[in-house]
């Protein structure tokens, strides 16, 4: 399976931004993905994270996703995983890992 | 690494593992100590397990499948669930041979013979086995079958899985591993991922996650090990059975409360030591203090036990460090290239030395001496790299003697002495066939059957001893038995019959023994599958002489026979004695030279066509090299004789001058010169001229 590029979309909503991850989050792509994630989360704001477009994921990719959580929280910001894809959910179940609970509340 | 190199590495690895299998099972057979037997069974199991793993990596599916069944049987043995028996040992040895066969043939299916071996091993280790259950299909199907065999038994394992940092780079997939684990049963997982660094500090190629799991399943530990088979070296893995329950037995209401207490579980998991637990529970001192306090042991006993414990721990730690350190596998071809280059360097150094002398230049002489010293050191170190202990060859004879003796209905005790004696790798490889032949002869014709031995007052078990030891620049290998010995009369009769000697020839016992090396010579009453055709010993002698070695026999009728091989330590560079005959220079291997002296014609006699020299009261036959090598012209006024030790006897070689010792880099003769009489090779002297290396044995013959 060829590695795809991982375009990011961030859109502003006051002090909260959407962070969308799409494509493959696997060992072959994590390096590039890491750079894009860091670029997309430069601002010290809260993030609503959408993983529904992640097409394939391995433990290296999952580890990277968890690392972005720590990165955001170390800046005293909040995050919430809005949606996740089947492959990510499956991997979480397989590995016994769970996304951290978030205290980010999105006001409608 | 291209495919050829990979396949070569695979072949080497498997050969070593198969050697380990054979050695371990023979140790099991010969062991009297249960602890030693248990250790040998464990080694055997591990070797089989490794063969299974790497065969699978290289696509030898039939080997993987076959070895899996053998491993299953061995696992029952090592867990004490099946006994060691002679039949089991025989079938394990047959398994070893079958694996070789499967690899050589690259078999697409396990042959009938292999299936028979598996069935027999299964019967020997599992009384309840039903052969219909043993189907040879996919691994998944096999797993199902085995879990059916264990129906009713539910096993719970604690699995600690900690990938190394390099795990991702190794190509292994944690996802695949967990998919397989989940398929085995009910699994509770605890992932440790707190130490994943924040994204800006993360190296994404490094794994920071590890797992503690509890798996409840009906499969055996090996099935779980198989899940990690390709990742074993890339992680810290621990799989421990912590509970075993027969599903068919109702243990009652209290069963759920009968598992370990928290403290015990923590000790079991290594999170807490037993001492710490005891301290916390009782707030008292260590077990030793408690025991002393209770007057159960004396304080000095506790102290002595602690000293012993510490000492053994220290020794084991040191041993582990020593064993784990500094060995590296190098291709033999690279070693050969290195030896060749060192040989060229020796020649160049000789040239430099010659120039230094010619130019009478002190500075150049000094440099030449330094270079000579360094080259000598380099030569010795390079030669030592090629040295391999002969014990590896000796070990293969355990199986040979065992099988041969079994076939012939004889009992033979094989002793091996000096296995750590080292020889050049090439010499050892080329020595194997001659040694095999000598050993087969000894077992077949030498050592008698039990009842025959008893009839002549011997023990019913025969003795065969292989011994190796260094003697100067040679290695001496002896094969000695306490069998029937050679019938010298019979040998003499046969030799006369074949016109090898005249009826009135006077031969010493040793010379009579040497007649067995004549081509086609055999006094065997019958030809067996094993030996007796008379085509062996002459070939053995040729092979030994091709190694620049010698062979001799000592035998006493009714008592036994001893065959002695003398072999040079190395074939590439030797210390030689340079001699001059007419205008030509020759090299005699220094290891064969006993002494040099001037030829005193007053001590020379000619007896029955032979030149004999009276050497301190002993008759020494000698050969005039001028005559032998067809030189014309007159010899010098005083000739010199080089006394050599060849084939168990002393022979002199008369030369014009003895020049001195010479570090001789052996160059092979080209195809056109290979049939040259009396010459075994050549060397290049410092001034670029060529000196021929004399084949002393052929000259003597």
mmCIF file with all atom_site columns, N, CA and C in Angstrom, chain B residues 181-219:
data_model
loop_
_atom_site.group_PDB
_atom_site.id
_atom_site.type_symbol
_atom_site.label_atom_id
_atom_site.label_alt_id
_atom_site.label_comp_id
_atom_site.label_asym_id
_atom_site.label_entity_id
_atom_site.label_seq_id
_atom_site.pdbx_PDB_ins_code
_atom_site.Cartn_x
_atom_site.Cartn_y
_atom_site.Cartn_z
_atom_site.occupancy
_atom_site.B_iso_or_equiv
_atom_site.pdbx_formal_charge
_atom_site.auth_seq_id
_atom_site.auth_comp_id
_atom_site.auth_asym_id
_atom_site.auth_atom_id
_atom_site.pdbx_PDB_model_num
ATOM 1   N N  . UNK B 1 181 ? -3.182  -12.957 19.404 1.00 0.00 ? 181 UNK B N  1
ATOM 2   C CA . UNK B 1 181 ? -3.422  -13.231 20.827 1.00 0.00 ? 181 UNK B CA 1
ATOM 3   C C  . UNK B 1 181 ? -4.917  -13.235 21.121 1.00 0.00 ? 181 UNK B C  1
ATOM 4   N N  . UNK B 1 182 ? -5.606  -12.287 20.564 1.00 0.00 ? 182 UNK B N  1
ATOM 5   C CA . UNK B 1 182 ? -7.053  -12.235 20.798 1.00 0.00 ? 182 UNK B CA 1
ATOM 6   C C  . UNK B 1 182 ? -7.743  -13.492 20.284 1.00 0.00 ? 182 UNK B C  1
ATOM 7   N N  . UNK B 1 183 ? -7.194  -14.052 19.222 1.00 0.00 ? 183 UNK B N  1
ATOM 8   C CA . UNK B 1 183 ? -7.793  -15.265 18.639 1.00 0.00 ? 183 UNK B CA 1
ATOM 9   C C  . UNK B 1 183 ? -7.576  -16.491 19.525 1.00 0.00 ? 183 UNK B C  1
ATOM 10  N N  . UNK B 1 184 ? -6.629  -16.396 20.447 1.00 0.00 ? 184 UNK B N  1
ATOM 11  C CA . UNK B 1 184 ? -6.323  -17.560 21.286 1.00 0.00 ? 184 UNK B CA 1
ATOM 12  C C  . UNK B 1 184 ? -7.263  -17.706 22.470 1.00 0.00 ? 184 UNK B C  1
ATOM 13  N N  . UNK B 1 185 ? -7.880  -16.608 22.873 1.00 0.00 ? 185 UNK B N  1
ATOM 14  C CA . UNK B 1 185 ? -8.769  -16.717 24.027 1.00 0.00 ? 185 UNK B CA 1
ATOM 15  C C  . UNK B 1 185 ? -9.172  -15.356 24.546 1.00 0.00 ? 185 UNK B C  1
ATOM 16  N N  . UNK B 1 186 ? -9.533  -15.359 25.799 1.00 0.00 ? 186 UNK B N  1
ATOM 17  C CA . UNK B 1 186 ? -10.019 -14.148 26.444 1.00 0.00 ? 186 UNK B CA 1
ATOM 18  C C  . UNK B 1 186 ? -8.826  -13.407 27.045 1.00 0.00 ? 186 UNK B C  1
ATOM 19  N N  . UNK B 1 187 ? -8.700  -12.150 26.687 1.00 0.00 ? 187 UNK B N  1
ATOM 20  C CA . UNK B 1 187 ? -7.484  -11.449 27.098 1.00 0.00 ? 187 UNK B CA 1
ATOM 21  C C  . UNK B 1 187 ? -7.825  -10.122 27.760 1.00 0.00 ? 187 UNK B C  1
ATOM 22  N N  . UNK B 1 188 ? -7.200  -9.894  28.907 1.00 0.00 ? 188 UNK B N  1
ATOM 23  C CA . UNK B 1 188 ? -7.324  -8.603  29.587 1.00 0.00 ? 188 UNK B CA 1
ATOM 24  C C  . UNK B 1 188 ? -5.994  -7.886  29.414 1.00 0.00 ? 188 UNK B C  1
ATOM 25  N N  . UNK B 1 189 ? -6.064  -6.653  28.909 1.00 0.00 ? 189 UNK B N  1
ATOM 26  C CA . UNK B 1 189 ? -4.830  -5.967  28.579 1.00 0.00 ? 189 UNK B CA 1
ATOM 27  C C  . UNK B 1 189 ? -4.673  -4.732  29.436 1.00 0.00 ? 189 UNK B C  1
ATOM 28  N N  . UNK B 1 190 ? -3.459  -4.482  29.825 1.00 0.00 ? 190 UNK B N  1
ATOM 29  C CA . UNK B 1 190 ? -3.147  -3.202  30.441 1.00 0.00 ? 190 UNK B CA 1
ATOM 30  C C  . UNK B 1 190 ? -1.962  -2.621  29.682 1.00 0.00 ? 190 UNK B C  1
ATOM 31  N N  . UNK B 1 191 ? -2.238  -1.528  28.946 1.00 0.00 ? 191 UNK B N  1
ATOM 32  C CA . UNK B 1 191 ? -1.172  -0.906  28.163 1.00 0.00 ? 191 UNK B CA 1
ATOM 33  C C  . UNK B 1 191 ? -0.528  0.213   28.975 1.00 0.00 ? 191 UNK B C  1
ATOM 34  N N  . UNK B 1 192 ? 0.769   0.278   28.930 1.00 0.00 ? 192 UNK B N  1
ATOM 35  C CA . UNK B 1 192 ? 1.494   1.349   29.621 1.00 0.00 ? 192 UNK B CA 1
ATOM 36  C C  . UNK B 1 192 ? 1.948   2.337   28.546 1.00 0.00 ? 192 UNK B C  1
ATOM 37  N N  . UNK B 1 193 ? 1.302   3.502   28.506 1.00 0.00 ? 193 UNK B N  1
ATOM 38  C CA . UNK B 1 193 ? 1.687   4.473   27.483 1.00 0.00 ? 193 UNK B CA 1
ATOM 39  C C  . UNK B 1 193 ? 1.871   5.867   28.057 1.00 0.00 ? 193 UNK B C  1
ATOM 40  N N  . UNK B 1 194 ? 2.077   5.908   29.360 1.00 0.00 ? 194 UNK B N  1
ATOM 41  C CA . UNK B 1 194 ? 2.304   7.204   30.007 1.00 0.00 ? 194 UNK B CA 1
ATOM 42  C C  . UNK B 1 194 ? 3.612   7.839   29.587 1.00 0.00 ? 194 UNK B C  1
ATOM 43  N N  . UNK B 1 195 ? 4.547   7.001   29.150 1.00 0.00 ? 195 UNK B N  1
ATOM 44  C CA . UNK B 1 195 ? 5.861   7.574   28.861 1.00 0.00 ? 195 UNK B CA 1
ATOM 45  C C  . UNK B 1 195 ? 6.011   7.995   27.400 1.00 0.00 ? 195 UNK B C  1
ATOM 46  N N  . UNK B 1 196 ? 4.889   8.054   26.659 1.00 0.00 ? 196 UNK B N  1
ATOM 47  C CA . UNK B 1 196 ? 4.985   8.576   25.294 1.00 0.00 ? 196 UNK B CA 1
ATOM 48  C C  . UNK B 1 196 ? 5.293   10.064  25.408 1.00 0.00 ? 196 UNK B C  1
ATOM 49  N N  . UNK B 1 197 ? 6.388   10.516  24.821 1.00 0.00 ? 197 UNK B N  1
ATOM 50  C CA . UNK B 1 197 ? 6.730   11.941  24.954 1.00 0.00 ? 197 UNK B CA 1
ATOM 51  C C  . UNK B 1 197 ? 5.758   12.805  24.158 1.00 0.00 ? 197 UNK B C  1
ATOM 52  N N  . UNK B 1 198 ? 5.692   14.077  24.450 1.00 0.00 ? 198 UNK B N  1
ATOM 53  C CA . UNK B 1 198 ? 4.897   14.990  23.630 1.00 0.00 ? 198 UNK B CA 1
ATOM 54  C C  . UNK B 1 198 ? 5.436   15.004  22.202 1.00 0.00 ? 198 UNK B C  1
ATOM 55  N N  . UNK B 1 199 ? 4.574   15.383  21.294 1.00 0.00 ? 199 UNK B N  1
ATOM 56  C CA . UNK B 1 199 ? 4.876   15.253  19.866 1.00 0.00 ? 199 UNK B CA 1
ATOM 57  C C  . UNK B 1 199 ? 6.161   15.957  19.451 1.00 0.00 ? 199 UNK B C  1
ATOM 58  N N  . UNK B 1 200 ? 6.469   17.099  20.073 1.00 0.00 ? 200 UNK B N  1
ATOM 59  C CA . UNK B 1 200 ? 7.663   17.825  19.661 1.00 0.00 ? 200 UNK B CA 1
ATOM 60  C C  . UNK B 1 200 ? 8.945   17.130  20.141 1.00 0.00 ? 200 UNK B C  1
ATOM 61  N N  . UNK B 1 201 ? 8.818   16.198  21.069 1.00 0.00 ? 201 UNK B N  1
ATOM 62  C CA . UNK B 1 201 ? 10.002  15.493  21.577 1.00 0.00 ? 201 UNK B CA 1
ATOM 63  C C  . UNK B 1 201 ? 10.030  14.025  21.164 1.00 0.00 ? 201 UNK B C  1
ATOM 64  N N  . UNK B 1 202 ? 9.022   13.614  20.444 1.00 0.00 ? 202 UNK B N  1
ATOM 65  C CA . UNK B 1 202 ? 8.893   12.189  20.117 1.00 0.00 ? 202 UNK B CA 1
ATOM 66  C C  . UNK B 1 202 ? 9.766   11.808  18.933 1.00 0.00 ? 202 UNK B C  1
ATOM 67  N N  . UNK B 1 203 ? 10.462  10.680  19.035 1.00 0.00 ? 203 UNK B N  1
ATOM 68  C CA . UNK B 1 203 ? 11.059  10.046  17.866 1.00 0.00 ? 203 UNK B CA 1
ATOM 69  C C  . UNK B 1 203 ? 10.051  8.997   17.415 1.00 0.00 ? 203 UNK B C  1
ATOM 70  N N  . UNK B 1 204 ? 9.318   9.222   16.337 1.00 0.00 ? 204 UNK B N  1
ATOM 71  C CA . UNK B 1 204 ? 8.195   8.351   15.996 1.00 0.00 ? 204 UNK B CA 1
ATOM 72  C C  . UNK B 1 204 ? 8.610   6.940   15.619 1.00 0.00 ? 204 UNK B C  1
ATOM 73  N N  . UNK B 1 205 ? 9.897   6.716   15.384 1.00 0.00 ? 205 UNK B N  1
ATOM 74  C CA . UNK B 1 205 ? 10.327  5.357   15.024 1.00 0.00 ? 205 UNK B CA 1
ATOM 75  C C  . UNK B 1 205 ? 10.607  4.495   16.256 1.00 0.00 ? 205 UNK B C  1
ATOM 76  N N  . UNK B 1 206 ? 10.525  5.105   17.418 1.00 0.00 ? 206 UNK B N  1
ATOM 77  C CA . UNK B 1 206 ? 10.835  4.388   18.656 1.00 0.00 ? 206 UNK B CA 1
ATOM 78  C C  . UNK B 1 206 ? 9.536   4.052   19.383 1.00 0.00 ? 206 UNK B C  1
ATOM 79  N N  . UNK B 1 207 ? 9.426   2.825   19.857 1.00 0.00 ? 207 UNK B N  1
ATOM 80  C CA . UNK B 1 207 ? 8.215   2.393   20.552 1.00 0.00 ? 207 UNK B CA 1
ATOM 81  C C  . UNK B 1 207 ? 8.330   2.690   22.045 1.00 0.00 ? 207 UNK B C  1
ATOM 82  N N  . UNK B 1 208 ? 7.363   3.424   22.566 1.00 0.00 ? 208 UNK B N  1
ATOM 83  C CA . UNK B 1 208 ? 7.388   3.801   23.983 1.00 0.00 ? 208 UNK B CA 1
ATOM 84  C C  . UNK B 1 208 ? 6.294   3.104   24.788 1.00 0.00 ? 208 UNK B C  1
ATOM 85  N N  . UNK B 1 209 ? 5.644   2.118   24.196 1.00 0.00 ? 209 UNK B N  1
ATOM 86  C CA . UNK B 1 209 ? 4.487   1.483   24.843 1.00 0.00 ? 209 UNK B CA 1
ATOM 87  C C  . UNK B 1 209 ? 4.837   0.051   25.201 1.00 0.00 ? 209 UNK B C  1
ATOM 88  N N  . UNK B 1 210 ? 4.380   -0.432  26.339 1.00 0.00 ? 210 UNK B N  1
ATOM 89  C CA . UNK B 1 210 ? 4.515   -1.843  26.675 1.00 0.00 ? 210 UNK B CA 1
ATOM 90  C C  . UNK B 1 210 ? 3.234   -2.319  27.352 1.00 0.00 ? 210 UNK B C  1
ATOM 91  N N  . UNK B 1 211 ? 3.095   -3.650  27.428 1.00 0.00 ? 211 UNK B N  1
ATOM 92  C CA . UNK B 1 211 ? 1.820   -4.220  27.845 1.00 0.00 ? 211 UNK B CA 1
ATOM 93  C C  . UNK B 1 211 ? 1.993   -5.305  28.906 1.00 0.00 ? 211 UNK B C  1
ATOM 94  N N  . UNK B 1 212 ? 1.045   -5.327  29.829 1.00 0.00 ? 212 UNK B N  1
ATOM 95  C CA . UNK B 1 212 ? 0.842   -6.479  30.705 1.00 0.00 ? 212 UNK B CA 1
ATOM 96  C C  . UNK B 1 212 ? -0.512  -7.069  30.341 1.00 0.00 ? 212 UNK B C  1
ATOM 97  N N  . UNK B 1 213 ? -0.539  -8.358  30.149 1.00 0.00 ? 213 UNK B N  1
ATOM 98  C CA . UNK B 1 213 ? -1.785  -8.990  29.692 1.00 0.00 ? 213 UNK B CA 1
ATOM 99  C C  . UNK B 1 213 ? -2.043  -10.235 30.513 1.00 0.00 ? 213 UNK B C  1
ATOM 100 N N  . UNK B 1 214 ? -3.287  -10.590 30.603 1.00 0.00 ? 214 UNK B N  1
ATOM 101 C CA . UNK B 1 214 ? -3.657  -11.877 31.190 1.00 0.00 ? 214 UNK B CA 1
ATOM 102 C C  . UNK B 1 214 ? -4.539  -12.573 30.165 1.00 0.00 ? 214 UNK B C  1
ATOM 103 N N  . UNK B 1 215 ? -4.072  -13.706 29.710 1.00 0.00 ? 215 UNK B N  1
ATOM 104 C CA . UNK B 1 215 ? -4.769  -14.439 28.644 1.00 0.00 ? 215 UNK B CA 1
ATOM 105 C C  . UNK B 1 215 ? -5.313  -15.735 29.212 1.00 0.00 ? 215 UNK B C  1
ATOM 106 N N  . UNK B 1 216 ? -6.585  -15.941 29.039 1.00 0.00 ? 216 UNK B N  1
ATOM 107 C CA . UNK B 1 216 ? -7.200  -17.213 29.444 1.00 0.00 ? 216 UNK B CA 1
ATOM 108 C C  . UNK B 1 216 ? -7.525  -17.980 28.182 1.00 0.00 ? 216 UNK B C  1
ATOM 109 N N  . UNK B 1 217 ? -7.002  -19.175 28.092 1.00 0.00 ? 217 UNK B N  1
ATOM 110 C CA . UNK B 1 217 ? -7.057  -19.895 26.827 1.00 0.00 ? 217 UNK B CA 1
ATOM 111 C C  . UNK B 1 217 ? -7.013  -21.392 27.096 1.00 0.00 ? 217 UNK B C  1
ATOM 112 N N  . UNK B 1 218 ? -7.185  -22.149 26.023 1.00 0.00 ? 218 UNK B N  1
ATOM 113 C CA . UNK B 1 218 ? -7.035  -23.592 26.169 1.00 0.00 ? 218 UNK B CA 1
ATOM 114 C C  . UNK B 1 218 ? -5.744  -24.093 25.515 1.00 0.00 ? 218 UNK B C  1
ATOM 115 N N  . UNK B 1 219 ? -4.944  -23.150 24.991 1.00 0.00 ? 219 UNK B N  1
ATOM 116 C CA . UNK B 1 219 ? -3.738  -23.592 24.296 1.00 0.00 ? 219 UNK B CA 1
ATOM 117 C C  . UNK B 1 219 ? -2.558  -23.612 25.243 1.00 0.00 ? 219 UNK B C  1
#
